[in-house]
Amino acid sequence: MANTWFPQWRKREGNLDGAVIAPDERLPFGSTVIMGLQHTVAMFGATVLMPLLMGFDANMAILMSGIGTLLFFLVVGGRVPSYLGSSAAFVGLVIAVTGYSGHGANPNIGVALGGIIACGVVYTLIGFVVMAVGTRWIERLMPPVVTGAVVMAIGLNLAPIAINSVSASSFDSWMAVMTVLCIGSVAVFTRGLVQRLLLLLGLVAAYLIYMVITNGLGLGTPVDFSAVAQAPWFGVPAITTPVFSSHAMLMIAPVAVILVAENLGHIKAVAGMTGKNLDPYMGRAFVGDGLATLLSASAGGTGVTTYAENIGVMAVTKIYSTLIFVAAALVAIVLGFSPKFGALIHTIPGPVLGGASIVVFGLIAVAGARIWVQNQVDLGLNGNLIMVAVTLVLGAGNFTLSLGGFSMGGIGTATFGAILLNAFLSRSKQVKTQPEIKTGTEAALKDH
């Protein structure tokens, strides 16, 4: 590990087309700002969508994502390029503990904040343990077969929330379908950085189409911009005081396990792209993310995590300078202090938001399968097969276990069920399940 906390960033100038910019290198000031803006746009879609799905203040979420990213930058010593945005792992549990209806502000947000703070504390403590003993114990406890199953279970658990949000009327359902098609079109028919912004650009396209249909043609509920006109350009977001409920804290704190698995995978991906060993900074990264989550919830923001969207932008641009994320964080902080910007976000129609959530929750589920593919997980092994099968049903069916006053919902039972089942079943030599597969010729001969 380096002797100094921060690296000595080397300035890169001249023709940089196609050049790889390392984390400890920096671009000229103007280029750094432009790249920072690009990363702000990349994180924007999900960082705004997640608080809206939970009834949080989107302005506060954006503001705290910027502050959290700066805190992360300080804790890791500017050595791990990452942006921290709103985590989807909290959505299902926050809705469960608050009883949120899916529309407007969440009246019980304080209870959720107390739970998220508890999660941040657990996450930070895990980070300190990793700093002391390394990550090998985490990799043994949560191998790719487990993390993939947990991530997929989260996506499946959230699926009913997305569908119920767009089922109020036939019009809402069709507008959700239109939103899915917009996002899908950007994902498939565009290239480069535009394709990386599929959620944001798809959401904007669906918003405009919805306005034409409602405000223009008079069908459905029109978009109301009166709140945008009345909102000031600059102001401080409303701070919400956390409420520490033991029930909510016990339910939400285990999300730390999911964040650890998520962050571990993201940092491994960045290490592979940069060719640098980031394992010495893994514990710092967990502590930084945990403290950022704790700080965010203390003010009324969402729990945060390192963002795959920004890793995708780095993969395309080959620019990994950590100073770019300082610029992105500062842009987010400026946006967070604009009530007019927040009011504009809240004009996003419910059906459009619901359509986007269908895509987002589906992508979370698919990300679990992607973990299996990338790590060549063998689902032919009986132990793996049973663990995955049980985990997915626990998550999708929202299986709940209660003991006294403590209750653990589907995401919690799926997470701990996967870890415990894997630990138990992997103790024995696993046998492959080999179903009999007949070729077309064999089947035809048997039929005759």
Short mmCIF file of C-alpha atoms in Angstrom, two decimals:
data_model
loop_
_atom_site.label_atom_id
_atom_site.label_comp_id
_atom_site.label_asym_id
_atom_site.label_seq_id
_atom_site.Cartn_x
_atom_site.Cartn_y
_atom_site.Cartn_z
CA MET A 1 0.00 0.00 0.00
CA ALA A 2 1.21 3.50 -0.72
CA ASN A 3 2.88 5.50 2.07
CA THR A 4 0.64 8.54 1.59
CA TRP A 5 -3.15 8.57 1.99
CA PHE A 6 -3.76 10.34 -1.34
CA PRO A 7 -1.89 9.64 -4.58
CA GLN A 8 0.09 12.32 -6.40
CA TRP A 9 -2.14 12.79 -9.44
CA ARG A 10 -0.07 13.09 -12.63
CA LYS A 11 -1.49 15.48 -15.22
CA ARG A 12 -2.18 14.08 -18.70
CA GLU A 13 -2.25 16.53 -21.61
CA GLY A 14 -1.99 16.51 -25.39
CA ASN A 15 -3.90 14.14 -27.67
CA LEU A 16 -5.72 11.78 -25.31
CA ASP A 17 -8.01 10.12 -27.87
CA GLY A 18 -8.30 6.46 -26.89
CA ALA A 19 -5.76 6.88 -24.07
CA VAL A 20 -6.28 5.07 -20.76
CA ILE A 21 -6.30 7.52 -17.85
CA ALA A 22 -5.36 5.76 -14.59
CA PRO A 23 -7.01 6.50 -11.21
CA ASP A 24 -3.89 8.41 -10.08
CA GLU A 25 -3.79 10.58 -13.21
CA ARG A 26 -5.76 13.74 -13.96
CA LEU A 27 -7.11 15.54 -16.99
CA PRO A 28 -6.99 19.30 -17.57
CA PHE A 29 -9.56 21.21 -15.48
CA GLY A 30 -12.07 21.71 -18.31
CA SER A 31 -11.99 18.04 -19.34
CA THR A 32 -12.38 16.97 -15.71
CA VAL A 33 -15.52 19.10 -15.33
CA ILE A 34 -17.03 17.77 -18.57
CA MET A 35 -16.36 14.16 -17.61
CA GLY A 36 -17.80 14.89 -14.16
CA LEU A 37 -21.01 16.15 -15.77
CA GLN A 38 -21.19 12.96 -17.80
CA HIS A 39 -20.94 10.83 -14.65
CA THR A 40 -23.63 12.95 -12.97
CA VAL A 41 -25.95 12.23 -15.90
CA ALA A 42 -25.07 8.52 -15.76
CA MET A 43 -26.07 8.18 -12.10
CA PHE A 44 -29.04 10.51 -12.37
CA GLY A 45 -31.76 8.13 -13.57
CA ALA A 46 -31.45 5.50 -10.83
CA THR A 47 -30.47 7.97 -8.09
CA VAL A 48 -33.70 9.90 -8.70
CA LEU A 49 -35.91 6.87 -9.38
CA MET A 50 -35.09 4.96 -6.17
CA PRO A 51 -36.14 7.73 -3.72
CA LEU A 52 -39.33 8.33 -5.70
CA LEU A 53 -40.23 4.62 -5.43
CA MET A 54 -39.82 4.84 -1.63
CA GLY A 55 -41.47 8.27 -1.19
CA PHE A 56 -38.21 10.04 -0.28
CA ASP A 57 -37.24 13.60 -1.23
CA ALA A 58 -35.36 13.28 -4.53
CA ASN A 59 -33.54 16.58 -3.93
CA MET A 60 -32.14 15.29 -0.65
CA ALA A 61 -31.16 12.00 -2.29
CA ILE A 62 -29.22 13.81 -5.03
CA LEU A 63 -27.56 16.13 -2.50
CA MET A 64 -26.53 13.28 -0.20
CA SER A 65 -25.27 11.19 -3.12
CA GLY A 66 -22.85 14.03 -3.91
CA ILE A 67 -21.80 14.47 -0.27
CA GLY A 68 -21.53 10.69 0.15
CA THR A 69 -19.30 10.41 -2.92
CA LEU A 70 -16.97 13.08 -1.52
CA LEU A 71 -16.86 11.24 1.82
CA PHE A 72 -16.09 7.98 0.02
CA PHE A 73 -13.32 9.74 -1.93
CA LEU A 74 -11.74 10.95 1.34
CA VAL A 75 -11.98 7.57 3.09
CA VAL A 76 -10.43 5.59 0.21
CA GLY A 77 -7.78 8.27 -0.25
CA GLY A 78 -8.85 9.01 -3.83
CA ARG A 79 -7.66 5.56 -4.97
CA VAL A 80 -10.95 3.85 -5.94
CA PRO A 81 -12.93 5.51 -8.78
CA SER A 82 -16.61 5.24 -7.82
CA TYR A 83 -19.81 7.26 -7.58
CA LEU A 84 -22.27 6.55 -4.75
CA GLY A 85 -25.95 6.73 -5.68
CA SER A 86 -29.29 5.57 -4.26
CA SER A 87 -29.32 1.79 -3.70
CA ALA A 88 -32.18 -0.36 -4.98
CA ALA A 89 -31.50 -2.93 -2.22
CA PHE A 90 -33.48 -0.82 0.27
CA VAL A 91 -36.66 -0.35 -1.79
CA GLY A 92 -38.59 -3.48 -0.86
CA LEU A 93 -37.80 -3.36 2.85
CA VAL A 94 -38.46 0.38 3.16
CA ILE A 95 -41.87 -0.06 1.56
CA ALA A 96 -42.56 -3.02 3.88
CA VAL A 97 -41.64 -1.27 7.14
CA THR A 98 -43.34 2.03 6.27
CA GLY A 99 -46.44 0.70 4.52
CA TYR A 100 -45.84 3.20 1.71
CA SER A 101 -48.68 3.34 -0.83
CA GLY A 102 -46.47 4.23 -3.78
CA HIS A 103 -47.73 7.78 -4.34
CA GLY A 104 -46.46 11.10 -3.01
CA ALA A 105 -44.32 11.62 0.09
CA ASN A 106 -43.80 8.72 2.49
CA PRO A 107 -45.41 9.73 5.85
CA ASN A 108 -43.33 7.17 7.77
CA ILE A 109 -39.95 8.03 6.24
CA GLY A 110 -38.40 8.57 9.69
CA VAL A 111 -38.83 4.89 10.58
CA ALA A 112 -37.07 3.87 7.36
CA LEU A 113 -34.22 6.31 8.05
CA GLY A 114 -33.57 4.71 11.44
CA GLY A 115 -33.30 1.31 9.77
CA ILE A 116 -30.96 2.63 7.06
CA ILE A 117 -28.72 4.18 9.73
CA ALA A 118 -28.53 0.77 11.45
CA CYS A 119 -27.55 -0.74 8.10
CA GLY A 120 -24.84 1.91 7.66
CA VAL A 121 -23.42 1.10 11.10
CA VAL A 122 -23.28 -2.65 10.35
CA TYR A 123 -21.74 -1.97 6.93
CA THR A 124 -19.07 0.28 8.47
CA LEU A 125 -18.18 -2.33 11.08
CA ILE A 126 -17.80 -4.95 8.35
CA GLY A 127 -15.44 -2.54 6.59
CA PHE A 128 -13.25 -2.22 9.68
CA VAL A 129 -13.09 -6.02 9.98
CA VAL A 130 -12.04 -6.27 6.33
CA MET A 131 -9.36 -3.62 6.91
CA ALA A 132 -8.02 -5.79 9.73
CA VAL A 133 -8.22 -9.31 8.23
CA GLY A 134 -8.88 -8.95 4.49
CA THR A 135 -11.73 -10.06 2.21
CA ARG A 136 -11.14 -13.82 1.97
CA TRP A 137 -13.79 -14.58 4.62
CA ILE A 138 -16.40 -12.58 2.68
CA GLU A 139 -15.56 -14.39 -0.55
CA ARG A 140 -15.94 -17.75 1.22
CA LEU A 141 -19.17 -16.71 2.94
CA MET A 142 -20.68 -15.17 -0.21
CA PRO A 143 -19.25 -16.81 -3.34
CA PRO A 144 -20.70 -15.79 -6.75
CA VAL A 145 -23.39 -18.48 -6.60
CA VAL A 146 -24.74 -16.86 -3.40
CA THR A 147 -24.43 -13.21 -4.45
CA GLY A 148 -26.05 -13.97 -7.81
CA ALA A 149 -28.99 -15.71 -6.13
CA VAL A 150 -29.47 -12.89 -3.61
CA VAL A 151 -29.36 -10.17 -6.28
CA MET A 152 -31.86 -12.05 -8.44
CA ALA A 153 -34.15 -12.62 -5.43
CA ILE A 154 -34.16 -8.86 -4.74
CA GLY A 155 -35.32 -8.13 -8.29
CA LEU A 156 -38.06 -10.77 -8.12
CA ASN A 157 -39.19 -9.54 -4.70
CA LEU A 158 -39.66 -6.03 -6.09
CA ALA A 159 -41.61 -7.20 -9.17
CA PRO A 160 -45.11 -7.05 -7.56
CA ILE A 161 -44.42 -3.48 -6.40
CA ALA A 162 -43.72 -2.38 -9.98
CA ILE A 163 -46.75 -4.16 -11.43
CA ASN A 164 -49.17 -2.91 -8.75
CA SER A 165 -48.01 0.69 -9.32
CA VAL A 166 -49.26 0.65 -12.93
CA SER A 167 -52.42 -1.42 -12.52
CA ALA A 168 -54.83 1.30 -11.38
CA SER A 169 -56.31 1.71 -14.87
CA SER A 170 -55.91 0.45 -18.41
CA PHE A 171 -54.46 3.85 -19.39
CA ASP A 172 -51.75 3.58 -16.71
CA SER A 173 -50.86 0.07 -17.85
CA TRP A 174 -50.47 1.13 -21.49
CA MET A 175 -48.37 4.14 -20.50
CA ALA A 176 -46.11 1.79 -18.53
CA VAL A 177 -45.75 -0.41 -21.62
CA MET A 178 -44.88 2.70 -23.65
CA THR A 179 -42.19 3.60 -21.10
CA VAL A 180 -40.69 0.12 -21.25
CA LEU A 181 -40.56 0.37 -25.06
CA CYS A 182 -38.84 3.78 -24.87
CA ILE A 183 -36.15 2.52 -22.50
CA GLY A 184 -35.74 -0.67 -24.53
CA SER A 185 -35.37 1.29 -27.76
CA VAL A 186 -32.57 3.44 -26.31
CA ALA A 187 -30.88 0.28 -25.00
CA VAL A 188 -31.00 -1.55 -28.33
CA PHE A 189 -30.98 1.04 -31.12
CA THR A 190 -28.35 3.48 -29.81
CA ARG A 191 -24.64 3.12 -29.27
CA GLY A 192 -21.82 4.42 -27.07
CA LEU A 193 -22.51 6.81 -24.22
CA VAL A 194 -26.11 7.40 -25.33
CA GLN A 195 -26.77 3.69 -24.80
CA ARG A 196 -25.25 3.90 -21.31
CA LEU A 197 -27.87 6.53 -20.42
CA LEU A 198 -30.77 4.25 -21.39
CA LEU A 199 -32.74 4.82 -18.18
CA LEU A 200 -32.48 8.60 -18.21
CA LEU A 201 -33.09 9.11 -21.93
CA GLY A 202 -35.84 6.48 -22.05
CA LEU A 203 -37.55 8.18 -19.11
CA VAL A 204 -37.34 11.59 -20.82
CA ALA A 205 -38.75 10.19 -24.08
CA ALA A 206 -41.65 8.51 -22.25
CA TYR A 207 -42.31 11.72 -20.28
CA LEU A 208 -42.58 13.74 -23.51
CA ILE A 209 -44.88 11.18 -25.16
CA TYR A 210 -47.07 11.13 -22.03
CA MET A 211 -47.33 14.94 -22.19
CA VAL A 212 -48.41 14.83 -25.84
CA ILE A 213 -51.11 12.25 -25.05
CA THR A 214 -52.42 13.94 -21.89
CA ASN A 215 -51.68 17.67 -22.03
CA GLY A 216 -51.98 17.74 -25.82
CA LEU A 217 -54.74 15.25 -26.71
CA GLY A 218 -56.66 15.42 -23.43
CA LEU A 219 -56.39 11.73 -22.52
CA GLY A 220 -55.52 10.69 -18.97
CA THR A 221 -54.23 12.95 -16.19
CA PRO A 222 -52.18 15.87 -17.54
CA VAL A 223 -48.81 16.89 -16.14
CA ASP A 224 -49.15 19.83 -13.73
CA PHE A 225 -46.22 22.29 -13.76
CA SER A 226 -47.66 24.78 -11.25
CA ALA A 227 -45.36 23.54 -8.46
CA VAL A 228 -42.33 23.99 -10.72
CA ALA A 229 -43.28 27.59 -11.49
CA GLN A 230 -43.68 28.40 -7.78
CA ALA A 231 -40.50 26.67 -6.56
CA PRO A 232 -37.38 28.85 -6.01
CA TRP A 233 -34.16 28.16 -7.90
CA PHE A 234 -32.09 27.71 -4.75
CA GLY A 235 -32.97 26.40 -1.31
CA VAL A 236 -32.06 23.79 1.30
CA PRO A 237 -33.95 20.45 1.10
CA ALA A 238 -36.12 19.60 4.11
CA ILE A 239 -34.25 17.54 6.70
CA THR A 240 -36.15 14.58 8.16
CA THR A 241 -35.38 13.29 11.64
CA PRO A 242 -34.79 9.51 11.90
CA VAL A 243 -37.01 7.41 14.14
CA PHE A 244 -35.27 4.41 15.69
CA SER A 245 -37.74 1.51 15.67
CA SER A 246 -36.21 -1.85 16.67
CA HIS A 247 -38.46 -3.65 14.18
CA ALA A 248 -37.38 -1.48 11.24
CA MET A 249 -33.72 -1.57 12.27
CA LEU A 250 -33.69 -5.37 12.52
CA MET A 251 -35.35 -5.68 9.12
CA ILE A 252 -33.22 -3.16 7.20
CA ALA A 253 -29.80 -3.66 8.85
CA PRO A 254 -29.17 -7.01 7.02
CA VAL A 255 -29.15 -5.10 3.72
CA ALA A 256 -25.50 -4.42 4.65
CA VAL A 257 -24.73 -7.98 3.51
CA ILE A 258 -26.15 -7.20 0.07
CA LEU A 259 -24.24 -3.90 -0.17
CA VAL A 260 -21.00 -5.70 0.73
CA ALA A 261 -21.53 -8.24 -2.05
CA GLU A 262 -22.47 -5.48 -4.51
CA ASN A 263 -19.51 -3.25 -3.64
CA LEU A 264 -17.11 -6.19 -3.71
CA GLY A 265 -18.20 -7.07 -7.24
CA HIS A 266 -17.99 -3.46 -8.43
CA ILE A 267 -14.48 -2.91 -7.08
CA LYS A 268 -13.30 -6.21 -8.55
CA ALA A 269 -14.67 -5.04 -11.92
CA VAL A 270 -12.86 -1.69 -11.68
CA ALA A 271 -9.65 -3.47 -10.68
CA GLY A 272 -9.95 -5.68 -13.76
CA MET A 273 -10.46 -2.67 -16.05
CA THR A 274 -7.64 -0.59 -14.58
CA GLY A 275 -5.17 -3.43 -14.12
CA LYS A 276 -4.56 -2.26 -10.54
CA ASN A 277 -4.88 -4.32 -7.37
CA LEU A 278 -7.57 -2.58 -5.31
CA ASP A 279 -7.87 -5.30 -2.64
CA PRO A 280 -5.82 -3.24 -0.13
CA TYR A 281 -8.51 -0.54 -0.34
CA MET A 282 -11.54 -2.88 -0.12
CA GLY A 283 -12.02 -2.35 3.62
CA ARG A 284 -11.73 1.41 3.20
CA ALA A 285 -14.34 1.27 0.43
CA PHE A 286 -16.79 -0.58 2.69
CA VAL A 287 -16.20 1.93 5.50
CA GLY A 288 -16.64 4.85 3.10
CA ASP A 289 -19.88 3.44 1.68
CA GLY A 290 -21.16 2.60 5.18
CA LEU A 291 -20.42 6.07 6.55
CA ALA A 292 -21.99 7.67 3.46
CA THR A 293 -25.15 5.59 3.96
CA LEU A 294 -25.25 6.51 7.65
CA LEU A 295 -24.76 10.22 6.91
CA SER A 296 -27.33 10.24 4.10
CA ALA A 297 -30.05 8.68 6.24
CA SER A 298 -29.26 11.03 9.13
CA ALA A 299 -30.42 13.94 6.97
CA GLY A 300 -33.33 12.22 5.18
CA GLY A 301 -31.56 10.68 2.18
CA THR A 302 -31.53 7.11 0.88
CA GLY A 303 -28.96 4.40 1.49
CA VAL A 304 -26.19 4.57 -1.12
CA THR A 305 -23.95 2.18 -2.99
CA THR A 306 -21.25 2.24 -5.65
CA TYR A 307 -22.87 2.55 -9.07
CA ALA A 308 -22.53 0.11 -11.95
CA GLU A 309 -23.79 2.84 -14.32
CA ASN A 310 -20.65 4.89 -13.68
CA ILE A 311 -18.45 1.82 -14.01
CA GLY A 312 -20.01 1.40 -17.45
CA VAL A 313 -19.08 4.96 -18.39
CA MET A 314 -15.49 4.31 -17.29
CA ALA A 315 -15.41 1.15 -19.41
CA VAL A 316 -16.48 3.15 -22.48
CA THR A 317 -14.25 6.20 -21.97
CA LYS A 318 -11.24 4.39 -20.42
CA ILE A 319 -10.92 7.36 -18.04
CA TYR A 320 -10.58 6.20 -14.44
CA SER A 321 -9.25 9.36 -12.78
CA THR A 322 -10.78 9.59 -9.31
CA LEU A 323 -10.82 13.40 -9.50
CA ILE A 324 -13.62 13.16 -12.07
CA PHE A 325 -15.90 11.85 -9.33
CA VAL A 326 -15.13 14.89 -7.19
CA ALA A 327 -16.43 17.03 -10.07
CA ALA A 328 -19.51 14.79 -10.46
CA ALA A 329 -20.24 15.02 -6.73
CA LEU A 330 -20.02 18.81 -6.74
CA VAL A 331 -22.48 19.00 -9.66
CA ALA A 332 -24.90 16.74 -7.76
CA ILE A 333 -24.62 18.93 -4.65
CA VAL A 334 -25.52 22.04 -6.69
CA LEU A 335 -28.58 20.24 -8.16
CA GLY A 336 -29.60 19.10 -4.67
CA PHE A 337 -29.86 22.73 -3.56
CA SER A 338 -32.41 23.57 -6.28
CA PRO A 339 -36.07 23.17 -5.21
CA LYS A 340 -37.14 23.96 -8.79
CA PHE A 341 -35.14 20.96 -9.98
CA GLY A 342 -36.82 18.80 -7.32
CA ALA A 343 -40.27 20.05 -8.26
CA LEU A 344 -39.60 19.14 -11.89
CA ILE A 345 -38.64 15.60 -10.84
CA HIS A 346 -41.92 15.23 -8.97
CA THR A 347 -43.90 15.98 -12.15
CA ILE A 348 -42.84 12.60 -13.58
CA PRO A 349 -46.18 10.78 -14.11
CA GLY A 350 -46.87 7.68 -12.01
CA PRO A 351 -47.31 5.33 -15.01
CA VAL A 352 -43.99 6.49 -16.49
CA LEU A 353 -42.28 5.98 -13.16
CA GLY A 354 -43.91 2.56 -12.83
CA GLY A 355 -42.80 1.53 -16.31
CA ALA A 356 -39.25 2.53 -15.50
CA SER A 357 -39.40 0.54 -12.26
CA ILE A 358 -40.41 -2.57 -14.22
CA VAL A 359 -37.22 -2.24 -16.23
CA VAL A 360 -35.02 -1.41 -13.24
CA PHE A 361 -36.27 -4.26 -11.07
CA GLY A 362 -35.97 -6.64 -14.00
CA LEU A 363 -32.40 -5.54 -14.61
CA ILE A 364 -31.60 -6.20 -10.95
CA ALA A 365 -32.86 -9.77 -11.34
CA VAL A 366 -30.90 -10.28 -14.57
CA ALA A 367 -27.76 -8.89 -12.89
CA GLY A 368 -27.87 -11.93 -10.61
CA ALA A 369 -27.78 -14.27 -13.60
CA ARG A 370 -24.96 -12.21 -15.07
CA ILE A 371 -22.89 -12.79 -11.91
CA TRP A 372 -23.31 -16.54 -12.44
CA VAL A 373 -22.31 -16.36 -16.10
CA GLN A 374 -19.27 -14.14 -15.52
CA ASN A 375 -18.01 -16.38 -12.72
CA GLN A 376 -18.89 -19.64 -14.52
CA VAL A 377 -21.10 -20.84 -11.67
CA ASP A 378 -22.04 -24.51 -12.15
CA LEU A 379 -25.77 -24.91 -11.51
CA GLY A 380 -25.42 -28.60 -12.36
CA LEU A 381 -24.11 -29.18 -8.83
CA ASN A 382 -26.94 -30.29 -6.56
CA GLY A 383 -25.89 -28.02 -3.69
CA ASN A 384 -25.85 -24.94 -5.91
CA LEU A 385 -29.14 -25.94 -7.53
CA ILE A 386 -31.01 -26.42 -4.25
CA MET A 387 -29.62 -23.23 -2.71
CA VAL A 388 -30.54 -21.11 -5.74
CA ALA A 389 -33.99 -22.66 -6.07
CA VAL A 390 -34.90 -22.04 -2.43
CA THR A 391 -33.43 -18.52 -2.41
CA LEU A 392 -35.41 -17.41 -5.46
CA VAL A 393 -38.72 -18.68 -4.10
CA LEU A 394 -38.11 -17.13 -0.67
CA GLY A 395 -37.43 -13.76 -2.33
CA ALA A 396 -40.13 -13.85 -5.02
CA GLY A 397 -42.77 -15.16 -2.60
CA ASN A 398 -41.75 -12.64 0.10
CA PHE A 399 -41.42 -15.47 2.63
CA THR A 400 -41.54 -13.99 6.15
CA LEU A 401 -40.23 -15.50 9.39
CA SER A 402 -41.33 -14.14 12.77
CA LEU A 403 -39.85 -14.77 16.19
CA GLY A 404 -41.42 -12.82 19.04
CA GLY A 405 -41.49 -9.18 17.99
CA PHE A 406 -38.91 -9.69 15.24
CA SER A 407 -40.00 -10.27 11.66
CA MET A 408 -37.79 -10.89 8.62
CA GLY A 409 -39.27 -10.37 5.14
CA GLY A 410 -38.51 -11.97 1.79
CA ILE A 411 -35.25 -10.16 1.02
CA GLY A 412 -33.87 -10.92 4.49
CA THR A 413 -34.88 -14.60 4.46
CA ALA A 414 -33.52 -14.98 0.93
CA THR A 415 -30.18 -13.39 1.86
CA PHE A 416 -29.56 -15.33 5.05
CA GLY A 417 -31.14 -18.47 3.60
CA ALA A 418 -28.68 -18.38 0.70
CA ILE A 419 -25.67 -17.88 2.99
CA LEU A 420 -26.69 -20.61 5.46
CA LEU A 421 -27.78 -23.12 2.81
CA ASN A 422 -24.55 -22.63 0.88
CA ALA A 423 -22.46 -23.08 4.04
CA PHE A 424 -24.35 -26.27 4.91
CA LEU A 425 -24.64 -27.86 1.46
CA SER A 426 -21.10 -27.05 0.33
CA ARG A 427 -19.63 -29.07 3.20
CA SER A 428 -20.29 -32.28 1.29
CA LYS A 429 -18.80 -33.31 -2.04
CA GLN A 430 -21.36 -32.10 -4.54
CA VAL A 431 -22.84 -34.28 -7.25
CA LYS A 432 -24.07 -32.99 -10.58
CA THR A 433 -27.66 -33.34 -11.62
CA GLN A 434 -27.56 -34.78 -15.12
CA PRO A 435 -31.03 -34.94 -16.69
CA GLU A 436 -31.43 -37.38 -19.56
CA ILE A 437 -31.47 -35.45 -22.83
CA LYS A 438 -32.34 -37.31 -26.01
CA THR A 439 -31.37 -36.05 -29.43
CA GLY A 440 -34.04 -35.49 -32.05
CA THR A 441 -33.06 -38.75 -33.81
CA GLU A 442 -33.29 -40.78 -30.58
CA ALA A 443 -36.69 -39.34 -29.79
CA ALA A 444 -37.96 -40.07 -33.29
CA LEU A 445 -36.75 -43.70 -33.16
CA LYS A 446 -38.43 -44.17 -29.78
CA ASP A 447 -41.71 -42.77 -31.10
CA HIS A 448 -41.67 -45.32 -33.95
#
